[in-house]
């Protein structure tokens, strides 16, 4: 009989196995030392002590060492001698939360071998002797491949899928196939129970009226909820790549509702999803037909000469450029400017910038730069790849492999309600921001026929960033304070791009950081910042009140003789679906 079948102490067998493994690794180490001339040492940096070949050998040695330790631990676990898994998922990785991934040796082995191989692939990319941007691009695409190859994404290697199929007598697989066919018809992955929501029903419900529209926007005036309102109206400019109702999700979860309740005259732009008749619209059209025209309408209705402006994400970039156009014209129409998770300096754009290079922009310019549509579902998929495990593969598994019906979640419904853009506008934006970073350079761009210099905008500035934002890195948003405005205030919210912004005070969730000293780098600012529990909204409201021009009796009706009510909020444009 061999050692596998001998009736003896399994620990004796394991000890001999480990000794053999250690001897093998010693021999490999000695061979490596002879090859590179250095025993037991790693290169100080790529290309210094080791050649690329020797570096690869050294990495292979590390990998084989880890594989050996992994198999050693797996063998011990198989004999139930008790040992902790050699490789563990990163914190927050929900793919392997089912207990079978820990308790069943087969699935535990699959999980650990996948995680170990993923780590090796990341190490290979990190050791590549290429420039920094190329390395970041390699890292991004390697992550896409690694995420796609997870054993949790395949029915034969996911214990939850197999268990669900058995429990439902394969009904889950039939339902999953039906879900897949429906999503192929839609051209996108369904991530939310869309039947649970209706824009104007349980979303975008703050009372108001559409009092102006053109080919690109509808302008909403919200009904006051207080007897007195701020004399200076607030114009909100949401991102044009999303529907506006992220800022008005529902009662008790609405920034618009909060601003109205604080006694503000609130006006908001609702962008139209691009259709063929506006497929020729340019960046300048988005400025002139967007915030610039909206400011004139708001001033006319409120009988004022200035407005408070607030821009969110791309809406903040658009509003900042509109402010620079006004400054170039010598027109002082802004009392204050608030920027929420907005980039003006595109030197560090996070992962999304890795998808934009000269080739990709030139291709877009050749195809839709002279006219055409960038479909909203393409933008949505691109943003989904930034967090593929959470925004793509999770729903592939739940919907297609397990046949589940998605949950009802308002944020995901909004995120799935995509917006298309005119090709010329999109091409100008990507070239002058992500590709060439022109906005921050005085005179580098011409907008609305004028040379643009953000530093000419002399308006009190409030800048909010989100600490875990994967779309607008908070350090990039931090630099906005140096490019425009006066007396800037910077606030850092907890969480990500959306949840950091939408955080009603009544929920008493998350926190934010404050530090009045802005003459420092972002890291130093955070190191000395004070963490404040709860929402940042009251801080913004207090800042706005410090720049108040007084209050007046609330208007009794929406609009005026020139700009009458067209239809109730939320209006038609927000209900239009992107094709």
Coordinates of C-alpha atoms in Angstrom, one line a residue:
X1 CA 0.0 0.0 0.0
X2 CA 1.2 3.5 -0.6
X3 CA 1.2 6.4 1.8
X4 CA -2.2 7.6 0.7
X5 CA -3.9 4.4 1.7
X6 CA -1.8 3.5 4.7
X7 CA -3.8 3.4 7.9
X8 CA -1.6 5.8 9.8
X9 CA -1.5 9.3 11.2
X10 CA -2.3 11.8 8.5
X11 CA -0.1 14.3 10.1
X12 CA 2.9 12.1 9.5
X13 CA 2.0 12.0 5.8
X14 CA 1.6 15.8 5.7
X15 CA 4.9 16.3 7.4
X16 CA 6.7 14.3 4.7
X17 CA 4.7 16.1 2.0
X18 CA 5.8 19.5 3.4
X19 CA 9.4 18.4 3.6
X20 CA 9.3 17.4 0.0
X21 CA 7.8 20.7 -1.0
X22 CA 10.3 22.7 1.0
X23 CA 13.2 20.7 -0.7
X24 CA 11.6 21.4 -4.1
X25 CA 11.4 25.1 -3.4
X26 CA 15.0 25.1 -2.1
X27 CA 16.2 23.6 -5.4
X28 CA 14.2 26.1 -7.4
X29 CA 15.7 29.0 -5.3
X30 CA 19.2 27.7 -5.9
X31 CA 18.6 27.4 -9.7
X32 CA 17.2 31.0 -9.7
X33 CA 20.2 32.3 -7.8
X34 CA 22.6 30.7 -10.3
X35 CA 20.6 32.3 -13.2
X36 CA 20.5 35.9 -11.8
X37 CA 23.7 35.8 -9.7
X38 CA 21.9 36.8 -6.5
X39 CA 20.5 34.5 -3.9
X40 CA 17.4 35.4 -2.0
X41 CA 17.2 39.0 -3.1
X42 CA 14.7 40.9 -5.2
X43 CA 15.4 43.7 -7.5
X44 CA 15.5 47.2 -6.1
X45 CA 13.5 48.3 -9.1
X46 CA 12.6 47.0 -12.5
X47 CA 15.6 47.1 -14.9
X48 CA 18.3 47.8 -12.2
X49 CA 19.6 44.6 -10.6
X50 CA 17.6 42.1 -12.7
X51 CA 16.9 41.7 -16.3
X52 CA 13.2 41.4 -17.3
X53 CA 13.8 37.6 -17.7
X54 CA 15.3 37.3 -14.2
X55 CA 12.5 39.5 -12.8
X56 CA 10.0 37.1 -14.3
X57 CA 11.8 34.2 -12.8
X58 CA 11.8 35.8 -9.4
X59 CA 8.1 36.5 -9.7
X60 CA 7.5 32.9 -10.7
X61 CA 9.4 31.8 -7.7
X62 CA 7.2 33.9 -5.4
X63 CA 4.1 32.6 -7.2
X64 CA 5.2 28.9 -6.9
X65 CA 5.9 29.5 -3.2
X66 CA 2.4 30.8 -2.7
X67 CA 0.9 27.9 -4.7
X68 CA 2.8 25.5 -2.6
X69 CA 1.6 27.1 0.6
X70 CA -1.9 27.1 -0.8
X71 CA -1.9 23.4 -1.7
X72 CA -0.3 22.7 1.7
X73 CA -3.1 24.5 3.5
X74 CA -5.8 22.9 1.2
X75 CA -4.4 19.4 2.0
X76 CA -4.4 20.1 5.7
X77 CA -8.0 21.3 5.5
X78 CA -9.0 18.2 3.5
X79 CA -7.8 16.1 6.4
X80 CA -9.8 18.3 8.8
X81 CA -6.7 19.2 10.8
X82 CA -7.8 22.8 11.0
X83 CA -6.0 25.7 9.3
X84 CA -7.0 29.0 8.0
X85 CA -7.5 29.5 4.2
X86 CA -4.2 30.7 2.7
X87 CA -5.8 33.4 0.5
X88 CA -8.7 35.5 1.6
X89 CA -11.0 37.8 -0.5
X90 CA -10.5 41.5 -0.1
X91 CA -12.7 43.3 2.4
X92 CA -16.0 44.1 0.8
X93 CA -15.8 41.4 -1.8
X94 CA -19.3 39.9 -1.8
X95 CA -18.8 37.2 -4.4
X96 CA -17.7 34.5 -1.9
X97 CA -20.0 35.3 1.0
X98 CA -21.9 31.9 0.8
X99 CA -20.6 29.6 3.5
X100 CA -19.9 26.9 0.9
X101 CA -16.9 28.9 -0.4
X102 CA -15.4 28.5 3.1
X103 CA -16.7 25.1 4.2
X104 CA -16.7 22.9 1.1
X105 CA -13.1 21.9 0.2
X106 CA -13.9 21.9 -3.6
X107 CA -15.3 25.4 -3.6
X108 CA -12.7 26.7 -1.2
X109 CA -10.0 25.4 -3.5
X110 CA -11.6 27.1 -6.5
X111 CA -11.9 30.3 -4.6
X112 CA -8.3 30.3 -3.3
X113 CA -6.7 29.3 -6.6
X114 CA -8.7 32.0 -8.4
X115 CA -7.6 34.7 -5.8
X116 CA -4.0 33.5 -5.9
X117 CA -3.9 33.6 -9.7
X118 CA -5.6 37.1 -9.7
X119 CA -2.9 38.3 -7.3
X120 CA -0.2 37.0 -9.6
X121 CA -1.7 38.7 -12.6
X122 CA -1.8 42.0 -10.8
X123 CA 1.8 41.6 -9.7
X124 CA 2.8 40.9 -13.3
X125 CA 1.1 44.1 -14.5
X126 CA 2.7 46.1 -11.7
X127 CA 6.2 44.9 -12.7
X128 CA 5.7 45.8 -16.3
X129 CA 8.4 48.3 -17.5
X130 CA 6.1 50.8 -19.2
X131 CA 5.0 54.4 -18.6
X132 CA 2.6 55.1 -15.8
X133 CA -0.5 55.6 -17.9
X134 CA 0.1 52.4 -19.9
X135 CA 0.6 50.5 -16.6
X136 CA -2.7 51.9 -15.3
X137 CA -4.5 50.9 -18.5
X138 CA -3.0 47.4 -18.3
X139 CA -4.1 47.2 -14.7
X140 CA -7.7 48.2 -15.6
X141 CA -8.0 45.7 -18.5
X142 CA -6.4 42.9 -16.4
X143 CA -9.0 43.6 -13.7
X144 CA -11.8 43.3 -16.3
X145 CA -10.5 39.9 -17.3
X146 CA -9.9 38.8 -13.7
X147 CA -13.4 39.9 -12.7
X148 CA -15.0 38.1 -15.6
X149 CA -13.1 34.8 -14.9
X150 CA -14.3 34.5 -11.3
X151 CA -15.7 31.0 -10.5
X152 CA -18.7 32.8 -9.1
X153 CA -19.7 33.8 -12.6
X154 CA -20.2 30.3 -13.9
X155 CA -23.0 27.9 -13.0
X156 CA -20.8 24.8 -12.6
X157 CA -18.5 26.5 -10.1
X158 CA -21.0 28.6 -8.1
X159 CA -22.5 26.6 -5.2
X160 CA -25.4 29.1 -4.8
X161 CA -26.4 28.6 -8.4
X162 CA -26.3 24.8 -8.1
X163 CA -28.2 24.8 -4.8
X164 CA -30.9 27.2 -6.2
X165 CA -31.3 25.0 -9.3
X166 CA -31.8 21.9 -7.1
X167 CA -34.2 23.6 -4.7
X168 CA -36.3 25.0 -7.5
X169 CA -36.2 21.9 -9.7
X170 CA -34.3 23.9 -12.4
X171 CA -37.0 26.7 -12.5
X172 CA -34.2 29.2 -11.6
X173 CA -32.3 28.3 -14.8
X174 CA -35.5 28.7 -16.9
X175 CA -36.2 32.0 -15.3
X176 CA -32.6 33.1 -15.8
X177 CA -32.8 32.3 -19.5
X178 CA -36.0 34.3 -19.8
X179 CA -34.3 37.2 -18.0
X180 CA -31.3 37.0 -20.4
X181 CA -33.6 37.0 -23.5
X182 CA -35.4 40.0 -22.2
X183 CA -32.2 41.9 -21.5
X184 CA -30.9 41.1 -25.0
X185 CA -34.0 42.7 -26.3
X186 CA -33.4 45.8 -24.1
X187 CA -29.7 45.9 -24.9
X188 CA -28.7 46.2 -21.3
X189 CA -28.5 44.3 -18.0
X190 CA -31.6 44.8 -15.8
X191 CA -30.4 45.6 -12.3
X192 CA -33.6 46.8 -10.6
X193 CA -37.3 46.0 -10.5
X194 CA -38.3 48.7 -13.0
X195 CA -42.0 48.2 -12.3
X196 CA -41.6 49.6 -8.8
X197 CA -40.9 53.1 -9.9
X198 CA -42.5 55.9 -11.9
X199 CA -41.0 59.3 -12.6
X200 CA -43.6 61.7 -11.4
X201 CA -45.3 59.0 -9.3
X202 CA -42.8 58.0 -6.6
X203 CA -39.8 59.7 -8.1
X204 CA -39.3 63.4 -8.8
X205 CA -42.3 64.3 -6.8
X206 CA -41.4 67.7 -5.3
X207 CA -44.2 70.1 -6.5
X208 CA -43.3 72.5 -9.3
X209 CA -44.0 73.6 -12.8
X210 CA -42.1 73.7 -16.1
X211 CA -42.0 77.4 -16.9
X212 CA -39.6 77.4 -19.9
X213 CA -38.3 75.0 -22.5
X214 CA -36.2 74.9 -25.7
X215 CA -34.9 72.1 -27.8
X216 CA -32.4 71.0 -25.1
X217 CA -33.8 71.8 -21.6
X218 CA -36.9 72.3 -19.6
X219 CA -36.7 74.7 -16.7
X220 CA -38.6 73.7 -13.5
X221 CA -39.6 76.2 -10.9
X222 CA -40.5 74.5 -7.6
X223 CA -43.4 75.7 -5.4
X224 CA -42.3 77.4 -2.2
X225 CA -42.9 75.7 1.1
X226 CA -42.2 78.7 3.3
X227 CA -43.9 82.1 3.6
X228 CA -40.6 83.9 3.1
X229 CA -38.0 82.9 0.5
X230 CA -34.5 84.0 -0.3
X231 CA -34.4 87.0 -2.6
X232 CA -31.7 85.4 -4.7
X233 CA -33.0 82.3 -6.5
X234 CA -31.0 79.0 -6.8
X235 CA -30.4 77.5 -10.2
X236 CA -29.5 73.8 -10.1
X237 CA -27.6 72.3 -13.1
X238 CA -27.6 68.5 -12.9
X239 CA -25.3 66.3 -15.0
X240 CA -26.4 66.1 -18.7
X241 CA -25.4 62.5 -18.8
X242 CA -28.1 61.5 -16.2
X243 CA -31.7 62.3 -15.4
X244 CA -32.0 65.1 -12.9
X245 CA -34.2 63.3 -10.4
X246 CA -31.2 61.9 -8.6
X247 CA -31.6 65.2 -6.8
X248 CA -35.3 64.6 -6.2
X249 CA -35.6 60.8 -5.6
X250 CA -38.6 60.9 -3.3
X251 CA -40.1 62.5 -0.2
X252 CA -37.5 62.6 2.5
X253 CA -34.7 61.7 0.1
X254 CA -34.5 64.8 -2.0
X255 CA -31.9 67.6 -2.2
X256 CA -34.5 69.7 -4.1
X257 CA -37.1 69.2 -1.4
X258 CA -34.5 70.1 1.3
X259 CA -33.4 73.3 -0.5
X260 CA -37.1 74.4 -0.9
X261 CA -37.8 73.7 2.7
X262 CA -34.9 76.0 3.7
X263 CA -36.7 78.9 2.1
X264 CA -35.0 78.9 -1.3
X265 CA -36.5 79.8 -4.7
X266 CA -35.4 76.7 -6.5
X267 CA -35.1 76.4 -10.3
X268 CA -33.7 73.3 -12.0
X269 CA -32.6 72.3 -15.5
X270 CA -34.0 69.1 -16.9
X271 CA -31.8 68.0 -19.8
X272 CA -33.3 66.3 -22.8
X273 CA -31.8 63.0 -23.9
X274 CA -30.4 63.6 -27.4
X275 CA -32.5 62.7 -30.4
X276 CA -31.7 63.1 -34.1
X277 CA -33.0 66.7 -34.4
X278 CA -30.4 67.9 -31.8
X279 CA -27.7 65.5 -32.9
X280 CA -25.7 68.5 -34.2
X281 CA -25.6 70.3 -30.9
X282 CA -22.2 71.4 -29.7
X283 CA -20.6 72.2 -26.3
X284 CA -21.4 75.9 -26.9
X285 CA -25.1 74.9 -27.5
X286 CA -25.1 73.2 -24.1
X287 CA -23.9 76.5 -22.5
X288 CA -26.1 78.9 -24.4
X289 CA -29.3 76.8 -24.4
X290 CA -28.6 75.4 -21.0
X291 CA -27.4 77.5 -18.0
X292 CA -26.9 80.8 -19.8
X293 CA -30.4 80.9 -21.1
X294 CA -31.8 79.5 -17.8
X295 CA -30.1 82.3 -15.8
X296 CA -31.8 84.9 -17.9
X297 CA -35.2 83.3 -17.5
X298 CA -34.7 82.9 -13.7
X299 CA -33.6 86.5 -13.3
X300 CA -36.7 87.7 -15.3
X301 CA -39.1 85.7 -13.2
X302 CA -37.5 86.5 -9.9
X303 CA -36.9 90.1 -10.8
X304 CA -33.3 90.0 -9.8
X305 CA -29.9 90.5 -11.5
X306 CA -28.1 87.6 -10.0
X307 CA -28.6 83.9 -9.1
X308 CA -27.0 81.4 -6.9
X309 CA -25.8 78.5 -9.1
X310 CA -25.2 74.8 -8.2
X311 CA -23.7 72.3 -10.6
X312 CA -23.4 68.5 -10.0
X313 CA -20.7 66.4 -11.7
X314 CA -20.7 67.3 -15.5
X315 CA -23.3 69.8 -14.7
X316 CA -20.7 71.5 -12.5
X317 CA -18.3 71.6 -15.3
X318 CA -20.9 73.1 -17.6
X319 CA -21.9 75.6 -15.0
X320 CA -18.3 76.6 -14.4
X321 CA -17.7 77.2 -18.1
X322 CA -20.9 79.2 -18.3
X323 CA -19.6 81.3 -15.4
X324 CA -16.4 81.8 -17.3
X325 CA -18.3 82.9 -20.4
X326 CA -20.2 85.4 -18.2
X327 CA -16.9 86.7 -16.8
X328 CA -15.5 87.1 -20.3
X329 CA -18.6 89.1 -21.3
X330 CA -18.2 91.3 -18.2
X331 CA -21.6 90.1 -16.9
X332 CA -21.9 89.7 -13.1
X333 CA -24.9 87.3 -12.8
X334 CA -23.8 85.0 -10.0
X335 CA -24.0 85.5 -6.3
X336 CA -22.4 82.2 -5.4
X337 CA -21.4 79.0 -7.1
X338 CA -21.6 75.5 -5.6
X339 CA -19.8 72.5 -7.3
X340 CA -20.7 69.0 -6.2
X341 CA -18.3 66.2 -7.2
X342 CA -17.0 68.3 -10.2
X343 CA -13.7 68.1 -12.1
X344 CA -12.2 71.2 -13.6
X345 CA -8.6 69.9 -13.5
X346 CA -8.5 66.6 -15.3
X347 CA -4.9 65.6 -14.5
X348 CA -6.1 62.7 -12.4
X349 CA -9.4 61.3 -13.6
X350 CA -9.3 57.9 -12.0
X351 CA -10.1 54.8 -14.0
X352 CA -12.5 56.5 -16.5
X353 CA -9.6 58.5 -17.9
X354 CA -7.9 55.2 -18.9
X355 CA -10.6 54.6 -21.4
X356 CA -9.9 57.8 -23.3
X357 CA -6.9 58.3 -25.5
X358 CA -6.1 60.0 -28.8
X359 CA -7.2 57.0 -30.8
X360 CA -10.6 56.6 -29.1
X361 CA -11.4 60.3 -29.3
X362 CA -10.3 60.6 -32.9
X363 CA -12.5 57.6 -33.8
X364 CA -15.5 59.3 -32.1
X365 CA -14.8 62.5 -33.9
X366 CA -14.7 60.7 -37.2
X367 CA -18.0 58.9 -36.6
X368 CA -20.2 61.3 -34.6
X369 CA -18.1 64.5 -34.3
X370 CA -19.9 66.2 -37.2
X371 CA -23.3 65.0 -36.0
X372 CA -24.9 62.0 -34.5
X373 CA -25.8 60.4 -31.2
X374 CA -23.7 58.7 -28.5
X375 CA -26.3 56.2 -27.0
X376 CA -26.9 56.4 -23.3
X377 CA -26.5 52.7 -22.9
X378 CA -22.9 52.9 -24.1
X379 CA -22.1 55.5 -21.5
X380 CA -23.9 53.4 -18.8
X381 CA -21.9 50.3 -19.7
X382 CA -18.7 52.2 -19.6
X383 CA -19.4 53.5 -16.1
X384 CA -20.4 50.0 -15.1
X385 CA -17.0 48.6 -16.1
X386 CA -15.4 50.8 -13.4
X387 CA -16.9 48.6 -10.8
X388 CA -17.7 45.5 -12.8
X389 CA -18.1 43.1 -9.9
X390 CA -20.8 45.3 -8.3
X391 CA -22.5 46.7 -11.3
X392 CA -22.2 44.0 -14.0
X393 CA -21.3 40.5 -12.8
X394 CA -23.4 40.6 -9.6
X395 CA -26.5 41.0 -11.7
X396 CA -25.4 38.5 -14.3
X397 CA -25.2 35.9 -11.6
X398 CA -28.4 36.9 -9.8
X399 CA -30.6 37.4 -12.8
X400 CA -29.2 34.9 -15.4
X401 CA -27.8 32.1 -13.3
X402 CA -30.1 32.2 -10.3
X403 CA -33.2 33.5 -12.1
X404 CA -33.9 36.1 -9.4
X405 CA -36.0 39.2 -9.9
X406 CA -34.0 42.3 -9.1
X407 CA -34.8 44.3 -6.0
X408 CA -36.6 47.7 -6.1
X409 CA -33.9 50.3 -5.4
X410 CA -34.4 53.9 -6.4
X411 CA -30.7 54.8 -7.0
X412 CA -30.3 51.8 -9.3
X413 CA -33.5 52.7 -11.2
X414 CA -32.1 56.2 -11.7
X415 CA -28.7 54.8 -12.7
X416 CA -30.3 52.6 -15.4
X417 CA -32.3 55.5 -16.8
X418 CA -29.6 56.6 -19.2
X419 CA -29.3 59.8 -21.3
X420 CA -27.9 60.0 -24.9
X421 CA -25.6 62.9 -26.0
X422 CA -25.0 64.7 -29.3
X423 CA -21.8 63.6 -30.9
X424 CA -20.2 67.1 -31.4
X425 CA -20.8 68.0 -27.8
X426 CA -19.4 64.7 -26.5
X427 CA -16.3 64.9 -28.7
X428 CA -15.5 68.5 -27.6
X429 CA -15.9 67.5 -24.0
X430 CA -13.7 64.4 -24.0
X431 CA -11.0 66.1 -26.0
X432 CA -10.8 69.3 -24.0
X433 CA -11.2 67.6 -20.6
X434 CA -10.0 64.0 -20.2
X435 CA -7.6 64.0 -23.1
X436 CA -6.0 67.4 -23.2
X437 CA -7.0 69.0 -19.8
X438 CA -7.6 72.4 -21.4
X439 CA -10.2 73.9 -19.2
X440 CA -7.7 74.8 -16.4
X441 CA -5.4 76.6 -18.8
X442 CA -6.3 80.3 -19.3
X443 CA -7.1 81.0 -23.0
X444 CA -6.7 77.4 -24.1
X445 CA -10.3 77.0 -25.1
X446 CA -12.8 79.2 -27.0
X447 CA -16.3 78.9 -25.8
X448 CA -19.3 80.8 -27.1
X449 CA -16.8 82.8 -29.3
X450 CA -14.8 83.9 -26.2
X451 CA -11.4 83.1 -24.8
X452 CA -12.1 81.3 -21.5
X453 CA -10.2 81.8 -18.3
X454 CA -11.7 80.2 -15.2
X455 CA -9.7 82.4 -12.9
X456 CA -11.8 85.4 -14.0
X457 CA -14.8 84.0 -12.2
X458 CA -14.8 86.0 -8.9
X459 CA -17.7 84.4 -7.1
X460 CA -17.8 82.8 -3.6
X461 CA -17.2 79.1 -4.2
X462 CA -18.4 76.0 -2.3
X463 CA -16.8 72.7 -3.4
X464 CA -18.0 69.3 -2.3
X465 CA -16.2 66.0 -3.0
X466 CA -16.8 62.4 -2.0
X467 CA -14.0 60.5 -0.3
X468 CA -14.6 57.2 -2.1
X469 CA -15.7 58.7 -5.5
X470 CA -14.5 56.4 -8.3
X471 CA -15.7 58.9 -11.0
X472 CA -14.4 62.2 -9.7
X473 CA -11.4 61.5 -7.4
X474 CA -11.8 63.8 -4.4
X475 CA -8.2 65.1 -4.8
X476 CA -9.1 66.3 -8.3
X477 CA -12.2 68.1 -7.0
X478 CA -10.1 69.6 -4.3
X479 CA -8.0 71.4 -7.0
X480 CA -11.1 73.2 -8.3
X481 CA -10.8 75.8 -5.5
X482 CA -7.5 77.0 -7.0
X483 CA -8.9 77.5 -10.4
X484 CA -11.8 79.9 -9.9
X485 CA -14.0 81.7 -7.4
X486 CA -13.2 83.6 -4.2
X487 CA -13.3 82.7 -0.5
X488 CA -13.7 79.0 -1.3
X489 CA -15.0 76.4 1.1
X490 CA -14.1 72.8 0.6
X491 CA -16.1 69.9 2.2
X492 CA -15.3 66.2 1.9
X493 CA -18.3 63.8 2.2
X494 CA -18.1 60.2 3.1
X495 CA -19.0 57.4 0.6
X496 CA -19.0 57.6 -3.2
X497 CA -20.0 59.7 -6.2
X498 CA -23.8 59.4 -5.5
X499 CA -24.2 58.4 -1.9
X500 CA -21.8 61.1 -0.7
X501 CA -24.0 63.7 -2.3
X502 CA -27.5 62.3 -1.5
X503 CA -27.4 62.2 2.2
X504 CA -30.5 63.7 3.9
X505 CA -29.8 65.1 7.4
X506 CA -32.8 63.3 8.9
X507 CA -31.2 59.9 8.2
X508 CA -28.2 60.9 10.3
X509 CA -25.9 58.7 8.2
X510 CA -22.3 58.9 7.2
X511 CA -20.1 61.9 8.0
X512 CA -18.1 64.7 6.4
X513 CA -14.8 66.4 7.0
X514 CA -14.1 70.2 7.4
X515 CA -10.9 72.2 7.5
X516 CA -10.8 75.9 6.8
X517 CA -7.1 75.8 5.9
X518 CA -7.0 75.4 2.1
X519 CA -3.4 76.4 1.6
X520 CA -2.1 72.9 1.4
X521 CA -2.2 69.7 -0.6
X522 CA -5.2 67.4 -0.5
X523 CA -3.5 64.8 1.8
X524 CA -2.4 67.4 4.3
X525 CA -5.9 68.9 4.3
X526 CA -7.5 65.6 5.2
X527 CA -4.9 64.8 7.8
X528 CA -5.8 68.0 9.7
X529 CA -9.5 67.9 8.9
X530 CA -12.2 67.4 11.5
X531 CA -14.7 64.6 11.0
X532 CA -18.3 65.7 11.6
X533 CA -21.1 63.1 11.9
X534 CA -24.1 63.4 9.6
X535 CA -24.9 65.1 6.4
X536 CA -23.1 68.0 4.7
X537 CA -26.4 69.6 3.7
X538 CA -26.7 71.8 6.8
X539 CA -23.1 73.1 6.3
X540 CA -24.0 74.1 2.7
X541 CA -27.2 75.8 3.9
X542 CA -25.3 77.7 6.5
X543 CA -22.7 78.8 4.0
X544 CA -25.5 79.9 1.6
X545 CA -27.2 82.0 4.3
X546 CA -23.9 83.8 4.9
X547 CA -24.1 85.0 1.3
X548 CA -27.8 85.8 1.5
X549 CA -29.2 89.1 0.1
X550 CA -32.3 88.9 2.4
X551 CA -35.7 87.4 2.1
X552 CA -39.0 88.3 0.3
X553 CA -42.6 87.0 0.5
X554 CA -42.9 83.8 -1.4
X555 CA -44.3 84.1 -4.9
X556 CA -47.9 83.1 -5.2
X557 CA -47.6 81.5 -8.6
X558 CA -45.0 80.0 -10.9
X559 CA -43.5 82.0 -13.8
X560 CA -44.7 85.4 -14.9
X561 CA -46.5 86.9 -17.9
X562 CA -43.6 86.2 -20.2
X563 CA -42.9 82.7 -19.0
X564 CA -46.1 80.9 -18.1
X565 CA -46.6 77.4 -16.8
X566 CA -46.1 74.8 -19.6
X567 CA -46.9 71.7 -17.6
X568 CA -46.5 70.3 -14.1
X569 CA -43.1 69.0 -12.9
X570 CA -41.3 66.8 -13.6
X571 CA -42.1 67.6 -17.2
X572 CA -41.8 65.6 -20.5
X573 CA -38.1 65.6 -21.1
X574 CA -37.2 63.6 -18.0
X575 CA -39.7 60.9 -18.9
X576 CA -38.2 60.3 -22.4
X577 CA -36.2 57.1 -22.6
X578 CA -32.8 56.9 -24.3
X579 CA -32.8 54.6 -27.3

